Amino acid sequence: AEGRRIDGKPSWSFDYERVTTSADTTIATLENVRHGEIYKHGLPFLQIIAKHVVVNTISNDFVVTGPLELTENDGKHRRRLTSNAATYSGVMQTLTLQHPAKINSDGTKVTVASATVNFRSGDLNLGPLIGLY
């Protein structure tokens, strides 16, 4: 499954075990996403592994539930985020992790209450830290 932006560049792609679609095929529910990609400027930027993804094929939005793992593959950083839920806005090109997220970035580990990644600007906004400090 894949989504494309208006300019024709890829937005995301998913390799999955099973799919169920709505009658009009505007909503696709993907189970056990083994390998997915979220693209930045038309190039693979973030790999995703997830238990359950619901995709709006018209807007390129998707919601992820169940365990998920995101790995940045820009070649500059070794960054991995894990959480239990996320939403992606295709129009805003923004991924939001609403539940606590564990971030392992270049050897540093931190857990935050939430995180937002803007693929258009490259901004990463982190919620409050969780744990003892």
Short mmCIF file of C-alpha atoms in Angstrom, two decimals:
data_model
loop_
_atom_site.label_atom_id
_atom_site.label_comp_id
_atom_site.label_asym_id
_atom_site.label_seq_id
_atom_site.Cartn_x
_atom_site.Cartn_y
_atom_site.Cartn_z
CA ALA A 1 0.00 0.00 0.00
CA GLU A 2 1.27 3.49 -0.72
CA GLY A 3 0.17 7.10 -0.55
CA ARG A 4 1.31 9.94 -2.81
CA ARG A 5 1.29 13.69 -2.39
CA ILE A 6 -0.44 15.99 -4.88
CA ASP A 7 2.95 16.63 -6.54
CA GLY A 8 3.25 12.88 -7.25
CA LYS A 9 6.03 12.25 -4.72
CA PRO A 10 5.56 9.34 -2.31
CA SER A 11 4.16 10.11 1.15
CA TRP A 12 4.29 6.64 2.73
CA SER A 13 4.36 2.94 1.84
CA PHE A 14 3.55 -0.18 3.88
CA ASP A 15 4.29 -3.89 3.47
CA TYR A 16 1.70 -5.75 5.55
CA GLU A 17 0.35 -9.20 6.39
CA ARG A 18 -3.38 -8.57 5.87
CA VAL A 19 -5.64 -5.75 4.65
CA THR A 20 -9.34 -5.01 5.01
CA THR A 21 -10.86 -2.14 3.02
CA SER A 22 -14.10 -0.21 3.23
CA ALA A 23 -16.62 -0.80 0.42
CA ASP A 24 -15.48 2.36 -1.38
CA THR A 25 -11.75 1.58 -0.65
CA THR A 26 -11.18 4.97 1.02
CA ILE A 27 -10.25 3.32 4.34
CA ALA A 28 -7.74 0.48 4.55
CA THR A 29 -6.95 -1.38 7.76
CA LEU A 30 -3.51 -2.98 7.65
CA GLU A 31 -2.47 -5.67 10.10
CA ASN A 32 1.14 -6.48 11.05
CA VAL A 33 3.02 -3.89 9.03
CA ARG A 34 6.41 -5.59 8.59
CA HIS A 35 8.11 -2.78 6.77
CA GLY A 36 6.87 0.70 6.09
CA GLU A 37 8.44 3.95 4.98
CA ILE A 38 7.50 7.55 5.60
CA TYR A 39 9.05 9.84 3.00
CA LYS A 40 10.59 13.31 3.34
CA HIS A 41 11.10 15.31 0.14
CA GLY A 42 10.30 12.18 -1.86
CA LEU A 43 13.00 10.06 -0.17
CA PRO A 44 12.65 7.34 2.50
CA PHE A 45 13.19 8.97 5.88
CA LEU A 46 11.59 6.86 8.60
CA GLN A 47 11.01 3.12 8.69
CA ILE A 48 7.95 1.87 10.55
CA ILE A 49 6.98 -1.50 12.01
CA ALA A 50 3.49 -1.60 13.53
CA LYS A 51 0.77 -3.97 14.70
CA HIS A 52 -2.26 -2.11 13.29
CA VAL A 53 -2.57 0.83 10.84
CA VAL A 54 -5.78 2.45 9.56
CA VAL A 55 -5.19 4.53 6.42
CA ASN A 56 -7.40 7.13 4.77
CA THR A 57 -6.41 6.64 1.13
CA ILE A 58 -7.86 10.01 0.09
CA SER A 59 -6.10 12.28 2.61
CA ASN A 60 -2.97 10.11 3.16
CA ASP A 61 -3.65 10.27 6.91
CA PHE A 62 -3.15 7.21 9.06
CA VAL A 63 -3.56 6.07 12.66
CA VAL A 64 -1.26 3.48 14.23
CA THR A 65 -2.23 1.43 17.30
CA GLY A 66 -0.49 -1.35 19.12
CA PRO A 67 3.25 -1.54 19.46
CA LEU A 68 5.12 0.48 16.87
CA GLU A 69 8.76 1.16 16.12
CA LEU A 70 10.07 4.04 14.05
CA THR A 71 13.68 4.11 12.86
CA GLU A 72 15.19 7.17 11.21
CA ASN A 73 17.09 6.14 8.10
CA ASP A 74 18.61 9.41 6.94
CA GLY A 75 22.17 8.07 7.27
CA LYS A 76 23.07 10.84 9.74
CA HIS A 77 21.64 9.55 13.01
CA ARG A 78 20.92 6.29 14.76
CA ARG A 79 17.50 7.28 16.11
CA ARG A 80 14.67 4.93 17.10
CA LEU A 81 11.28 5.76 18.65
CA THR A 82 8.90 3.21 20.17
CA SER A 83 5.36 3.82 21.38
CA ASN A 84 1.84 2.37 21.41
CA ALA A 85 -0.01 4.90 19.24
CA ALA A 86 0.61 7.52 16.57
CA THR A 87 -1.24 9.61 14.00
CA TYR A 88 0.09 10.97 10.70
CA SER A 89 -1.36 13.94 8.82
CA GLY A 90 -0.59 13.72 5.12
CA VAL A 91 -1.43 17.38 4.48
CA MET A 92 0.67 18.69 7.36
CA GLN A 93 3.32 15.95 6.91
CA THR A 94 3.33 15.56 10.69
CA LEU A 95 3.61 12.43 12.84
CA THR A 96 2.29 12.70 16.39
CA LEU A 97 2.97 10.13 19.11
CA GLN A 98 0.24 10.72 21.70
CA HIS A 99 1.37 8.04 24.16
CA PRO A 100 4.71 7.84 25.98
CA ALA A 101 7.54 7.34 23.53
CA LYS A 102 10.96 5.84 24.17
CA ILE A 103 13.62 7.55 22.10
CA ASN A 104 17.07 6.14 21.52
CA SER A 105 19.12 8.76 19.65
CA ASP A 106 22.81 8.27 18.92
CA GLY A 107 23.19 6.24 22.15
CA THR A 108 21.14 8.56 24.38
CA LYS A 109 17.92 7.12 25.82
CA VAL A 110 14.95 9.13 27.04
CA THR A 111 11.23 8.55 27.56
CA VAL A 112 8.82 11.41 26.86
CA ALA A 113 5.07 11.80 27.36
CA SER A 114 4.55 12.64 23.67
CA ALA A 115 6.43 13.61 20.51
CA THR A 116 5.70 15.35 17.21
CA VAL A 117 7.81 15.06 14.05
CA ASN A 118 7.24 17.57 11.24
CA PHE A 119 8.67 16.06 8.05
CA ARG A 120 8.30 19.28 6.10
CA SER A 121 10.43 21.41 8.48
CA GLY A 122 12.40 18.63 10.19
CA ASP A 123 11.30 19.85 13.63
CA LEU A 124 11.06 17.31 16.46
CA ASN A 125 9.02 18.50 19.47
CA LEU A 126 9.15 16.42 22.62
CA GLY A 127 6.67 16.42 25.50
CA PRO A 128 7.70 16.29 29.16
CA LEU A 129 10.26 13.70 30.27
CA ILE A 130 8.99 10.62 32.06
CA GLY A 131 11.05 9.07 34.85
CA LEU A 132 13.42 10.21 37.54
CA TYR A 133 15.60 13.22 36.86
#
